[in-house]
mmCIF file of C-alpha atoms and ligand atoms in Angstrom:
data_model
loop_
_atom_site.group_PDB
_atom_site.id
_atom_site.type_symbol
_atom_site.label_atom_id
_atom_site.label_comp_id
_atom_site.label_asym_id
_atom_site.label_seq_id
_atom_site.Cartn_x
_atom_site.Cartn_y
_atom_site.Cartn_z
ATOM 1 C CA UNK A 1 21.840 2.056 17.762
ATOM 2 C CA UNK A 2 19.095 0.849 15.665
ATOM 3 C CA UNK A 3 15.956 1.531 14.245
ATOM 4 C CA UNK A 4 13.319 3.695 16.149
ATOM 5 C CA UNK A 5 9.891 4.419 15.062
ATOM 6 C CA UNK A 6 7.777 7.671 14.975
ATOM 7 C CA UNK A 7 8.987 10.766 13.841
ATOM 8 C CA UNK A 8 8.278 14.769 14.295
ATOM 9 C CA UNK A 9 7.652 15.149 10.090
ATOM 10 C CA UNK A 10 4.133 14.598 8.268
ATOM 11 C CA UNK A 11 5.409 14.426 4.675
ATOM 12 C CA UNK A 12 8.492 11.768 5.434
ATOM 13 C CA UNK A 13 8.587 8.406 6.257
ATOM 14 C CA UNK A 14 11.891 7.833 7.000
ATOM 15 C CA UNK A 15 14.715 9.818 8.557
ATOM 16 C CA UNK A 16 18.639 8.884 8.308
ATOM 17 C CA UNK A 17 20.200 11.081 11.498
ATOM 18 C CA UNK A 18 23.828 10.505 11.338
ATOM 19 C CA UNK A 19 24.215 7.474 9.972
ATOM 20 C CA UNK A 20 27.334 5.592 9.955
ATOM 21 C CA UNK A 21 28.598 1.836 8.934
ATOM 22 C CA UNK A 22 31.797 0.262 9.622
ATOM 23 C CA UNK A 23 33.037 -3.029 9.022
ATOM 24 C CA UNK A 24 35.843 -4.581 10.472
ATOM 25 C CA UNK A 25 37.420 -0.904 11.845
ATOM 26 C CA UNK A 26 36.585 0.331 8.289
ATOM 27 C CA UNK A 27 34.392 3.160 7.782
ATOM 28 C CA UNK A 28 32.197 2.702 4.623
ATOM 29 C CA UNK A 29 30.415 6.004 5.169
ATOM 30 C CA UNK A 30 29.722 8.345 7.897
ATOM 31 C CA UNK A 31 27.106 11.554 8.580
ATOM 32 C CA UNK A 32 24.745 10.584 6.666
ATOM 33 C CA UNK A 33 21.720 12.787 6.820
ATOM 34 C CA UNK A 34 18.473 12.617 4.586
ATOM 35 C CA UNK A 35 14.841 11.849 4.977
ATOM 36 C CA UNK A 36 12.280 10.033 2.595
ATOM 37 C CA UNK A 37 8.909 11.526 2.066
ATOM 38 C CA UNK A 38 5.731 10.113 0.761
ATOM 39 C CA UNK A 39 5.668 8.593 -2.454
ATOM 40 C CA UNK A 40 9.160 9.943 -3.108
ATOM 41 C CA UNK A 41 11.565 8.306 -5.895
ATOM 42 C CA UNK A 42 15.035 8.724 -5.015
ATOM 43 C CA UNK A 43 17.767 7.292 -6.714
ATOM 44 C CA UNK A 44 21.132 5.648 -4.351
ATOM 45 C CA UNK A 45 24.308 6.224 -6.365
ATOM 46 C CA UNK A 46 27.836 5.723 -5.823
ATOM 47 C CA UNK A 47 30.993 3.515 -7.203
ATOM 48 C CA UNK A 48 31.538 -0.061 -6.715
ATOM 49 C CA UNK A 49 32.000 -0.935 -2.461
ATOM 50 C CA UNK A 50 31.069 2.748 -1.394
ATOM 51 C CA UNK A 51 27.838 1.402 0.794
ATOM 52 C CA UNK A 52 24.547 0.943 -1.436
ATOM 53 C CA UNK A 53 24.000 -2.923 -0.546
ATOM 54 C CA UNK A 54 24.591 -2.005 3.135
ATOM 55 C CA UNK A 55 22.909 1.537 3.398
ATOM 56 C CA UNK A 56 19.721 -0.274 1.867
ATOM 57 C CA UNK A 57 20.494 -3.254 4.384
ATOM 58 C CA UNK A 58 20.586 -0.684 7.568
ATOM 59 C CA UNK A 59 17.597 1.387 6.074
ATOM 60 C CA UNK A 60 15.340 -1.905 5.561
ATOM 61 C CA UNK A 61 16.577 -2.986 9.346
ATOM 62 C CA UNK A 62 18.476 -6.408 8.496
ATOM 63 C CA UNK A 63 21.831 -4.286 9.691
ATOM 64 C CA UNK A 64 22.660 -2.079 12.416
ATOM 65 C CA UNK A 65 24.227 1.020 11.806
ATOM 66 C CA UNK A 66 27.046 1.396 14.070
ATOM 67 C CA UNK A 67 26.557 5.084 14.097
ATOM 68 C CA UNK A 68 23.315 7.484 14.233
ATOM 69 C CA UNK A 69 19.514 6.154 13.750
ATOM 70 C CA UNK A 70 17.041 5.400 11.360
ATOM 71 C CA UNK A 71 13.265 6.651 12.324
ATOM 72 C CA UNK A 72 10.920 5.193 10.209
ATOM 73 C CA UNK A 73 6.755 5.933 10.201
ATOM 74 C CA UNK A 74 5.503 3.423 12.689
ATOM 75 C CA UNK A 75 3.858 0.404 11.178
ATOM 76 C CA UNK A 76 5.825 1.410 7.709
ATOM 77 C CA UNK A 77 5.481 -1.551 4.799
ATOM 78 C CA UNK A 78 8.656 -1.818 3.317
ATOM 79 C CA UNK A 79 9.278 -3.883 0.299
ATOM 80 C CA UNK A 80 12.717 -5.078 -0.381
ATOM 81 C CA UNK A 81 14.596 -6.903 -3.312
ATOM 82 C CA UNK A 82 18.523 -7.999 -2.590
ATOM 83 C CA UNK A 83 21.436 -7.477 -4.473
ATOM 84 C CA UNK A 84 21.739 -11.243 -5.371
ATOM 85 C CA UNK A 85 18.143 -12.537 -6.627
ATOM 86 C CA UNK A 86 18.817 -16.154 -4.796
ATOM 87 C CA UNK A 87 18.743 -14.412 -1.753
ATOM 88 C CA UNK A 88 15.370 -13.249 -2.358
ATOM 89 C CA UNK A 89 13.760 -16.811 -2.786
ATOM 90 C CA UNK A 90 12.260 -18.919 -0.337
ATOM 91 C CA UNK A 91 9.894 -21.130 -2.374
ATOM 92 C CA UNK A 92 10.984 -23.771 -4.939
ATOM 93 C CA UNK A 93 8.530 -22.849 -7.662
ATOM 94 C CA UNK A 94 8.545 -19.379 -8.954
ATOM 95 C CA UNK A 95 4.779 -18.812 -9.079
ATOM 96 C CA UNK A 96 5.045 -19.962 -5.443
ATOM 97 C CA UNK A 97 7.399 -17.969 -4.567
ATOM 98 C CA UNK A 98 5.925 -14.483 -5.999
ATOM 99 C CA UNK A 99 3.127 -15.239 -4.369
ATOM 100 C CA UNK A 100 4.564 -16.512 -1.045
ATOM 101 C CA UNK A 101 4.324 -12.886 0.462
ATOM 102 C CA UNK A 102 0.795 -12.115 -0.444
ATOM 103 C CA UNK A 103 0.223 -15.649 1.142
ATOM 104 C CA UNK A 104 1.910 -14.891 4.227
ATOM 105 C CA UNK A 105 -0.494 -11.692 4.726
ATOM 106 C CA UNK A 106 -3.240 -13.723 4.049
ATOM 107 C CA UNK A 107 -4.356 -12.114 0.680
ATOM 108 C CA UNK A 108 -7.560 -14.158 -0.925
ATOM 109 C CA UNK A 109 -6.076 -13.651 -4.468
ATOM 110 C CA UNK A 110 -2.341 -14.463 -4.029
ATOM 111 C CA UNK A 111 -1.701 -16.688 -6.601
ATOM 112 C CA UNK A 112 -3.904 -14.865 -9.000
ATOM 113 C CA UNK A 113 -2.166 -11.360 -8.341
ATOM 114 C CA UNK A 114 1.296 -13.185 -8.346
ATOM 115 C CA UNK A 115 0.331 -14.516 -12.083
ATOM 116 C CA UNK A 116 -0.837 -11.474 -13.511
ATOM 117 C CA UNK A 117 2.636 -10.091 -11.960
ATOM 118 C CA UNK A 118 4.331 -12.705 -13.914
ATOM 119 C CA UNK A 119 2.360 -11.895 -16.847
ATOM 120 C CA UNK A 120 2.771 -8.634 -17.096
ATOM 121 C CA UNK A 121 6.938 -9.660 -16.892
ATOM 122 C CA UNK A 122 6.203 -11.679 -20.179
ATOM 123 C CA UNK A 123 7.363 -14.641 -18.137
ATOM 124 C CA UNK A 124 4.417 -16.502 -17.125
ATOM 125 C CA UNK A 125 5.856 -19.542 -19.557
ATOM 126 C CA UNK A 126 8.169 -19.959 -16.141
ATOM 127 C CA UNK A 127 5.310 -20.066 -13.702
ATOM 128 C CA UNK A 128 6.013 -24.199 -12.528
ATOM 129 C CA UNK A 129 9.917 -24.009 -12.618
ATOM 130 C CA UNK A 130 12.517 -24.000 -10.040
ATOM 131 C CA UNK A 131 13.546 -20.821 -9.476
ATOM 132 C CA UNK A 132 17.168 -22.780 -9.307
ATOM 133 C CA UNK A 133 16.363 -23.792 -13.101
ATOM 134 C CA UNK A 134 16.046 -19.765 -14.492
ATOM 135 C CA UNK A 135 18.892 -17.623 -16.503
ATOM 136 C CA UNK A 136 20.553 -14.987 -14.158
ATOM 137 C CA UNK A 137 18.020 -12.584 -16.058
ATOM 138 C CA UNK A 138 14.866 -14.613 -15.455
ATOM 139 C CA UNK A 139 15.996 -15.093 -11.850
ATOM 140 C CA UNK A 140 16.194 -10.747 -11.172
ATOM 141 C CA UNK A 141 12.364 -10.522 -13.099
ATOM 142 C CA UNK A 142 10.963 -13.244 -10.392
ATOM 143 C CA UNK A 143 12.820 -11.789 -7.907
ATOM 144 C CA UNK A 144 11.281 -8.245 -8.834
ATOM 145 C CA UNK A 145 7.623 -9.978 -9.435
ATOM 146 C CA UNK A 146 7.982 -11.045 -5.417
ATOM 147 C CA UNK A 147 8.482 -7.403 -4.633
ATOM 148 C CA UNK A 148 6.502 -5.348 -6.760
ATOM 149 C CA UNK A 149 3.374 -7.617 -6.602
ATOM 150 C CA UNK A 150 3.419 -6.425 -2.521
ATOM 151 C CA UNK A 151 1.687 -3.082 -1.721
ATOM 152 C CA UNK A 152 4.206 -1.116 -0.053
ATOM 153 C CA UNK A 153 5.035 2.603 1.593
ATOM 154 C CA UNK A 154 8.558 2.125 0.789
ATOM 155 C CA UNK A 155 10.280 0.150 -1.959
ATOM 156 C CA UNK A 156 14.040 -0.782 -1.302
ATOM 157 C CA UNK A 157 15.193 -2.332 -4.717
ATOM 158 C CA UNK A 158 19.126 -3.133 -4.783
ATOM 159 C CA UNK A 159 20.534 -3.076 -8.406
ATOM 160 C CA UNK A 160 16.650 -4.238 -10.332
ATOM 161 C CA UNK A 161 18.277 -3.720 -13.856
ATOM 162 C CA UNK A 162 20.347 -6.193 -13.527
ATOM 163 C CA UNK A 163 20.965 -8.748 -16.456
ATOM 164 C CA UNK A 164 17.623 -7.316 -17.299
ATOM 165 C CA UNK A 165 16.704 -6.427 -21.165
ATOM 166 C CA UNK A 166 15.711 -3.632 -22.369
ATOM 167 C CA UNK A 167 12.336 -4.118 -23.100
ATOM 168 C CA UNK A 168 11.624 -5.846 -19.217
ATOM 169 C CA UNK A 169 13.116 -2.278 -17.928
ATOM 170 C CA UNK A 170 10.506 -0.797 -19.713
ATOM 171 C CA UNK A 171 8.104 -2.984 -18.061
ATOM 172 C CA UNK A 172 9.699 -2.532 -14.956
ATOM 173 C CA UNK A 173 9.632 1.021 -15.053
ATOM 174 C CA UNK A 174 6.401 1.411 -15.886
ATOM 175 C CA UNK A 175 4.717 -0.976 -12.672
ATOM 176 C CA UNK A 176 7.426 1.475 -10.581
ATOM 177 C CA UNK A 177 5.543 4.678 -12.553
ATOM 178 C CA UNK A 178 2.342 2.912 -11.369
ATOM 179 C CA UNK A 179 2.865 2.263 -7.635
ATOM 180 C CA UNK A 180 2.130 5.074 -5.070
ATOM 181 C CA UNK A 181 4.502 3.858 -2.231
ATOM 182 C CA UNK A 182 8.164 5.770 -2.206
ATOM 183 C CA UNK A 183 11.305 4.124 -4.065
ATOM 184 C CA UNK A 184 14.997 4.229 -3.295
ATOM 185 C CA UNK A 185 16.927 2.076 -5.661
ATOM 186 C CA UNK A 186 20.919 1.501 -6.049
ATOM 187 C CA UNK A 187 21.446 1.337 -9.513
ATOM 188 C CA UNK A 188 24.344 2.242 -11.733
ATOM 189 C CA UNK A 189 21.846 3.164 -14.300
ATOM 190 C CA UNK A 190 18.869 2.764 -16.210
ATOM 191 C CA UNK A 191 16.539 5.061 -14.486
ATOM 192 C CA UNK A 192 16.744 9.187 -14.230
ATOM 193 C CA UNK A 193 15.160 10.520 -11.515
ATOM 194 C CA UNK A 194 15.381 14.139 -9.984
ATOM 195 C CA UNK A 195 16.197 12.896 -6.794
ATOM 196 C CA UNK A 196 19.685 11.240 -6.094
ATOM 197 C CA UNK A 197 21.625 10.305 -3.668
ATOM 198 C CA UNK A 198 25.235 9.929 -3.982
ATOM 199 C CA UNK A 199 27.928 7.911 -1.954
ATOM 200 C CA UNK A 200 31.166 8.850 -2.150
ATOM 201 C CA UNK A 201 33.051 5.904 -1.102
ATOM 202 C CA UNK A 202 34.393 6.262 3.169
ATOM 203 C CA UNK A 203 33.149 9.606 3.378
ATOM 204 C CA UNK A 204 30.004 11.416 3.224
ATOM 205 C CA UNK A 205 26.749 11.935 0.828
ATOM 206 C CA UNK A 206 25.924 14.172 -0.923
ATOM 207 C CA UNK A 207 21.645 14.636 -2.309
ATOM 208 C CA UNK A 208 19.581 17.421 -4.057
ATOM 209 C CA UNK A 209 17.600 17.609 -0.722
ATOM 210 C CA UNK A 210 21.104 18.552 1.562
HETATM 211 N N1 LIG B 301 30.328 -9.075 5.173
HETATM 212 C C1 LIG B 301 31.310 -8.241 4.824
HETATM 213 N N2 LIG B 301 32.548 -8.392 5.327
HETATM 214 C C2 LIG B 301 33.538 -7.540 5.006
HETATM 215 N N3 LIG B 301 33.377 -6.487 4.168
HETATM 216 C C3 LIG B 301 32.170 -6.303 3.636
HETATM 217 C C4 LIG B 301 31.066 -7.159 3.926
HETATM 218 N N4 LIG B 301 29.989 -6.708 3.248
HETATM 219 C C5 LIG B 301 30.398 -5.628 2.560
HETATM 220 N N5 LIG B 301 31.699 -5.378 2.787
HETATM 221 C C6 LIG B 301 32.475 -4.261 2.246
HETATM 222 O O1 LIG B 301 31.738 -3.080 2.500
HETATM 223 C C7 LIG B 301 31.869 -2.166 1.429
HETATM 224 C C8 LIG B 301 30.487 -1.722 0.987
HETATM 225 O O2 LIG B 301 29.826 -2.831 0.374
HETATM 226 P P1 LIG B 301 28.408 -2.648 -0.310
HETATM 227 O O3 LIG B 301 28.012 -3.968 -0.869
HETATM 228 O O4 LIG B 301 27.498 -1.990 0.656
HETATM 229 O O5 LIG B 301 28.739 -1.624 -1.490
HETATM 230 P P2 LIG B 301 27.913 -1.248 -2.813
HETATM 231 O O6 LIG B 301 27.997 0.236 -2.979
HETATM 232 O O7 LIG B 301 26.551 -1.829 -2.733
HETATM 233 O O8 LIG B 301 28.763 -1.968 -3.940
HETATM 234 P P3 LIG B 301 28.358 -2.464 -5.439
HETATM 235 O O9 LIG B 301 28.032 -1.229 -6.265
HETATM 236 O O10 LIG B 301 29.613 -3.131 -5.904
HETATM 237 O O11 LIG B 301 27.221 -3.416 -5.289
HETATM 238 C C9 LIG B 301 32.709 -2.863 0.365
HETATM 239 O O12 LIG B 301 34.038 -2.371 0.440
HETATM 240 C C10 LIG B 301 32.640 -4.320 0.734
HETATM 241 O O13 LIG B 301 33.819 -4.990 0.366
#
């Protein structure tokens, strides 16, 4: 099963029924049940392999859940930033690239929003480089520029924090603090919010909400 649009509940925007993964006869989790409202930040914990990356992967609809079904709000804009910042790119240039998506939905000011996003990183000094030509570090920020420059309902960040300093997480934090869409990020930490939701690795989860 896959993902089906329209749902039965005004304040959410998603809804996990039963959600299951397996890969290769192995169950990475199962019963999963929890929805996403409005404007919601919601933290995805668990250890090392128990089903972040591919929760995130089912919930953005790159992967199909081979149990249960995600119903998203019809026409939902979901922003999404990988595990691995290389997968992210598609331009050679990084101010290209940031501003790539805006491009693609035929925003006016793409290339000025995607430098103020770059500026507001500290890293417009790396505007004309290859994004093949960046530190690990400067790789995740222009990976996280591409993302958080889009206006979204629903943010899927995988792991944003990482290799990043201190004083970028602040940054980071405080464009997330800004934004009105809804955030679920996997992180092993860096950010507190209320809200989690924990994996436990092959078995269920566990959230404030259940
Ligand atoms: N393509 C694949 N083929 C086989 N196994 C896979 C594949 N992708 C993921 N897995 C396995 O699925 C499990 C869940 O992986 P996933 O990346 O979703 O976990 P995670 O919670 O995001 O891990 P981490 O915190 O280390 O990033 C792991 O045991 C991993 O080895």
């Amino acid at each position: 099963m896959g993902v089906s649009f329209g749902n039965d509940c005004e304040c959410c925007m998603l809804k996990a029924k039963d959600l299951g993964y397996c890969i290769e006869d192995k169950i990475i989790f199962e019963n999963l049940n929890f929805e996403i409202s409005w404007g919601e930040r919601v933290l995805l914990k668990g250890k090392n392999g128990s089903g972040k990356s591919s929760l995130l992967g089912i919930l953005q609809g790159f992967l199909k859940p081979s149990f249960g079904v995600v119903e998203r709000e019809r026409e939902l804009r979901v922003g999404y930033l990988f595990q691995e910042s290389e997968d992210q790119f598609i331009a050679p240039s990084v101010l290209e690239d940031v501003a790539f998506s805006l491009l693609a939905k035929g925003e006016e000011r793409a290339e000025m929003r995607a430098r103020e996003m770059l500026e507001r990183l500290e890293i417009s000094h790396l505007s004309e480089k290859s994004l093949y030509h960046l530190s690990g570090g400067e790789q995740r920020l222009v990976a996280l520029a591409g993302v958080l420059v889009l206006e979204c309902d629903l943010y899927l960040l995988d792991e944003p924090f990482n290799e990043i300093d201190s004083l970028r997480q602040e940054i980071i934090k405080s464009i997330i603090q800004e934004k009105n869409g809804a955030f679920l990020i996997a992180t092993h930490g860096g950010l507190e919010w209320e809200r989690e939701i924990i994996l436990h690795s092959h078995t269920q989860l566990h959230s404030d909400s259940l």
